[in-house]
PDB file of C-alpha atoms in Angstrom:
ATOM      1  CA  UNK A   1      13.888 -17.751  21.088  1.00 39.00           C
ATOM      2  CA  UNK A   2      14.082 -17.508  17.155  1.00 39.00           C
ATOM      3  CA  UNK A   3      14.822 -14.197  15.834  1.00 38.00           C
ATOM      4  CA  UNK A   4      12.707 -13.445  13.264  1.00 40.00           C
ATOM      5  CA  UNK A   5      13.547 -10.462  10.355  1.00 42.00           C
ATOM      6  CA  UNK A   6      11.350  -7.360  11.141  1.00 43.00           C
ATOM      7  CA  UNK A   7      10.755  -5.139   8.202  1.00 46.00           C
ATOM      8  CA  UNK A   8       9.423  -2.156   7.643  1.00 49.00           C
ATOM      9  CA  UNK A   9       7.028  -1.114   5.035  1.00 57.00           C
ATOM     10  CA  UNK A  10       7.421   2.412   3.593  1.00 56.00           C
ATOM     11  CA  UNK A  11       4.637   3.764   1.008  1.00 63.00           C
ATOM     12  CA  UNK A  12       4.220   6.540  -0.947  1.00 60.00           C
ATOM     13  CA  UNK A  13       0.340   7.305  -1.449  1.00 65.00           C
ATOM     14  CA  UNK A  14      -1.731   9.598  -3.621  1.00 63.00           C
ATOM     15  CA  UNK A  15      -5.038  10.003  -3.818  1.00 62.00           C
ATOM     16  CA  UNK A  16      -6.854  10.291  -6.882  1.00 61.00           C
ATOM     17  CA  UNK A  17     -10.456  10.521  -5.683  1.00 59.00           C
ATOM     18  CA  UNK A  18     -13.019   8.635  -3.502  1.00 58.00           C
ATOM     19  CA  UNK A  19     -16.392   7.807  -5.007  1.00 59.00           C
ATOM     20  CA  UNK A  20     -18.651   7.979  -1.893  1.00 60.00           C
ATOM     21  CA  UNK A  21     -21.499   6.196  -1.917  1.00 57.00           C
ATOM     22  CA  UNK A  22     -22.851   3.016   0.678  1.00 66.00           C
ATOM     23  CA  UNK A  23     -18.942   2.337   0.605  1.00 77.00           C
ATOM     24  CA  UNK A  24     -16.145   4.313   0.062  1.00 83.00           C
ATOM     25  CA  UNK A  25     -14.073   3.480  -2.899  1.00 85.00           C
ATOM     26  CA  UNK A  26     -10.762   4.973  -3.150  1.00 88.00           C
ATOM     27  CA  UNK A  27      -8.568   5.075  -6.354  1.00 88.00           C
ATOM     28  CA  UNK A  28      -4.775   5.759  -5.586  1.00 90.00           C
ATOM     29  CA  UNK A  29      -1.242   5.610  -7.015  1.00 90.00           C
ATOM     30  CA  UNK A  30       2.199   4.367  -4.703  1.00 88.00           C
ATOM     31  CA  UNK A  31       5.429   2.915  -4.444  1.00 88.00           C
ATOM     32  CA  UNK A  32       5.634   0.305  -1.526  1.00 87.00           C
ATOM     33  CA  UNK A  33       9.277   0.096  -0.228  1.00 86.00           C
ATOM     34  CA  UNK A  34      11.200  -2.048   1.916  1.00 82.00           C
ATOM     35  CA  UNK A  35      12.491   0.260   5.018  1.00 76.00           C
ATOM     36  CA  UNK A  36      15.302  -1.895   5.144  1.00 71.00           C
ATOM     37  CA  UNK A  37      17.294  -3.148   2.392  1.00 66.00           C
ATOM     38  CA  UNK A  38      18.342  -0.002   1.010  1.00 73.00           C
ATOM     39  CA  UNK A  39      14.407   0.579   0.416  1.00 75.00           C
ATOM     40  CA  UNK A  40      13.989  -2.098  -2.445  1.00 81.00           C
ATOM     41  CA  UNK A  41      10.973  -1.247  -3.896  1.00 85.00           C
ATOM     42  CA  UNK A  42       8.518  -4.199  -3.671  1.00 84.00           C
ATOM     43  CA  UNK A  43       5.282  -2.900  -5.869  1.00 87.00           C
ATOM     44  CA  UNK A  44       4.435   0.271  -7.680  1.00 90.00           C
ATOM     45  CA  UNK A  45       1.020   1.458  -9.465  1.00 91.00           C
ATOM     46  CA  UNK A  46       3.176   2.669 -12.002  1.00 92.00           C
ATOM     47  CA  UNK A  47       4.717  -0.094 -13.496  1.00 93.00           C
ATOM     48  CA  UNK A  48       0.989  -1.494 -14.381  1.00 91.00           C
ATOM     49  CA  UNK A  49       0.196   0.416 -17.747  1.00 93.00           C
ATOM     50  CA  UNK A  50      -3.129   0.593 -19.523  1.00 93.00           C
ATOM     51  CA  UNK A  51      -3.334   0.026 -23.311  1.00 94.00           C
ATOM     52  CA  UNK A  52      -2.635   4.060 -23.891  1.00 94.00           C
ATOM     53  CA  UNK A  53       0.675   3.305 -21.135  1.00 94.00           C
ATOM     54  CA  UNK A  54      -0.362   5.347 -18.653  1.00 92.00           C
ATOM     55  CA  UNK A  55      -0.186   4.087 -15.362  1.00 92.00           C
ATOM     56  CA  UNK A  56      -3.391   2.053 -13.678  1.00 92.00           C
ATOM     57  CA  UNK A  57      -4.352   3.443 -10.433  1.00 92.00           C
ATOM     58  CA  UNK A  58      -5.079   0.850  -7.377  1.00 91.00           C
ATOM     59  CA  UNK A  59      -8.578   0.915  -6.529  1.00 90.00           C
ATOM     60  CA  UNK A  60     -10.320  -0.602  -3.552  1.00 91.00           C
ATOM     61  CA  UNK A  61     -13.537  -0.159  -1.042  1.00 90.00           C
ATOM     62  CA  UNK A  62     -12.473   1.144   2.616  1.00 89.00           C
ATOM     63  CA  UNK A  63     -13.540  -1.266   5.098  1.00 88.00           C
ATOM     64  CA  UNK A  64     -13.385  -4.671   2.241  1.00 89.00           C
ATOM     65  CA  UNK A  65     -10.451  -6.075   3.718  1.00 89.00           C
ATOM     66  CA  UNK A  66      -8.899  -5.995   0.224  1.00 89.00           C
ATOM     67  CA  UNK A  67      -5.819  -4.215   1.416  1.00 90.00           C
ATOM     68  CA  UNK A  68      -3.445  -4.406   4.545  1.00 89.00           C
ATOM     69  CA  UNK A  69      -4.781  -2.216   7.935  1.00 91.00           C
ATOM     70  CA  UNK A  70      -1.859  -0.412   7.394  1.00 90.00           C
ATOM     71  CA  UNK A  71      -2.949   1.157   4.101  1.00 90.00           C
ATOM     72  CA  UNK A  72      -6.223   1.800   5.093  1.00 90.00           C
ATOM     73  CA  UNK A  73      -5.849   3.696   7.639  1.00 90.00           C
ATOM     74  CA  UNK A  74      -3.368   5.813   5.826  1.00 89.00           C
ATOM     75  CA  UNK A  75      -6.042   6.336   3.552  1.00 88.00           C
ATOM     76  CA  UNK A  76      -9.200   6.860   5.619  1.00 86.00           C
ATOM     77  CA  UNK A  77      -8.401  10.402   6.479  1.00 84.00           C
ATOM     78  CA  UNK A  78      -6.400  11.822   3.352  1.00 86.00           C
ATOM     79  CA  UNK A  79      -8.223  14.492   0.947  1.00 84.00           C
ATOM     80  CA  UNK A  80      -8.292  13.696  -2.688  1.00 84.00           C
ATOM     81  CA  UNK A  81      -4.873  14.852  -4.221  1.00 85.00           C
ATOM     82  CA  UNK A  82      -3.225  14.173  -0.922  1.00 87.00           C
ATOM     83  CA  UNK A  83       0.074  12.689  -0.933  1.00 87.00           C
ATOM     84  CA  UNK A  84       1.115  11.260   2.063  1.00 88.00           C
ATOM     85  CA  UNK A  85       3.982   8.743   3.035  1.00 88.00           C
ATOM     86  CA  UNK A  86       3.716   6.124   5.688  1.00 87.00           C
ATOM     87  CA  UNK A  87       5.497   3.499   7.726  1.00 86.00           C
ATOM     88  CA  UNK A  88       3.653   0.590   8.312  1.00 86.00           C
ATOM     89  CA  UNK A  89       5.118  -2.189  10.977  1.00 85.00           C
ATOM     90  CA  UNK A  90       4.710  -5.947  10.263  1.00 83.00           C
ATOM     91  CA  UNK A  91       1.539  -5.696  12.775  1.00 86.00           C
ATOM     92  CA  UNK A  92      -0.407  -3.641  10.196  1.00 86.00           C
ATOM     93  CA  UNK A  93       1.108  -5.144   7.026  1.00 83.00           C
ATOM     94  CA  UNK A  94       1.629  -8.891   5.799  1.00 75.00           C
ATOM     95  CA  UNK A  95       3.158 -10.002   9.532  1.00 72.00           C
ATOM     96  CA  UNK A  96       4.365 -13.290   9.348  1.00 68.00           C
ATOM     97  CA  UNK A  97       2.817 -14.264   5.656  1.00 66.00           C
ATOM     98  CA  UNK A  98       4.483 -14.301   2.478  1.00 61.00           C
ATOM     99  CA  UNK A  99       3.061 -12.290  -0.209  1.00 64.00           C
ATOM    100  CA  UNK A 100       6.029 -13.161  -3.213  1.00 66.00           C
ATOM    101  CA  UNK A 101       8.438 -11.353  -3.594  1.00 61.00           C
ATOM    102  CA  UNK A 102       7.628  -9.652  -0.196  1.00 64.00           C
ATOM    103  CA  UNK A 103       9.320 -11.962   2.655  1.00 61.00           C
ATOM    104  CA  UNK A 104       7.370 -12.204   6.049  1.00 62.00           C
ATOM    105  CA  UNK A 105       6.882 -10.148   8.614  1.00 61.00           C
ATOM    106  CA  UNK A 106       6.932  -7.164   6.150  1.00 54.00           C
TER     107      UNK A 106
END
């Protein structure tokens, strides 16, 4: 058998708001960390700046497949404000694809 690296994905999420409507879009910020290597962060909201620098918030529909089932359903039952961190295995994240620079199974 080949051992294959199993990573864990930490996030920080807050919720800016949901706009509910047919679908349920929801605007947040995070930091997405690497459990293991010392928790390298691997993406953050705030390092993408509008013209003004202030940060850009993530926004996506619930249910659009836009993000990984680990993130959704993270965010399906937090309140608007909430700030909530979460651990999301390899079977909820990117599993065994590569998403540069996050390796597989992340």
């Amino acid at each position: 058998m080949k051992f294959r690296p199993f990573f864990l994905s930490e996030y920080e999420i807050q919720t800016i708001f949901f706009i509910r409507s047919i679908h349920v879009k929801v605007v947040v910020h995070y930091y997405g960390r690497l459990a293991a290597k010392q928790g390298w962060r691997f993406d953050t909201t705030y390092d993408h700046k509008d013209e003004n620098g202030e940060p850009l918030p993530f926004t996506f529909v619930l249910g659009s497949g836009k993000v990984i089932a680990g993130m959704e359903a993270a965010v399906k039952s937090m309140k608007v404000g909430g700030i909530r961190r979460v651990i999301i295995p390899p079977s909820q994240g990117y599993q065994n694809t590569s998403q540069e620079p996050i390796p597989p199974n992340v």
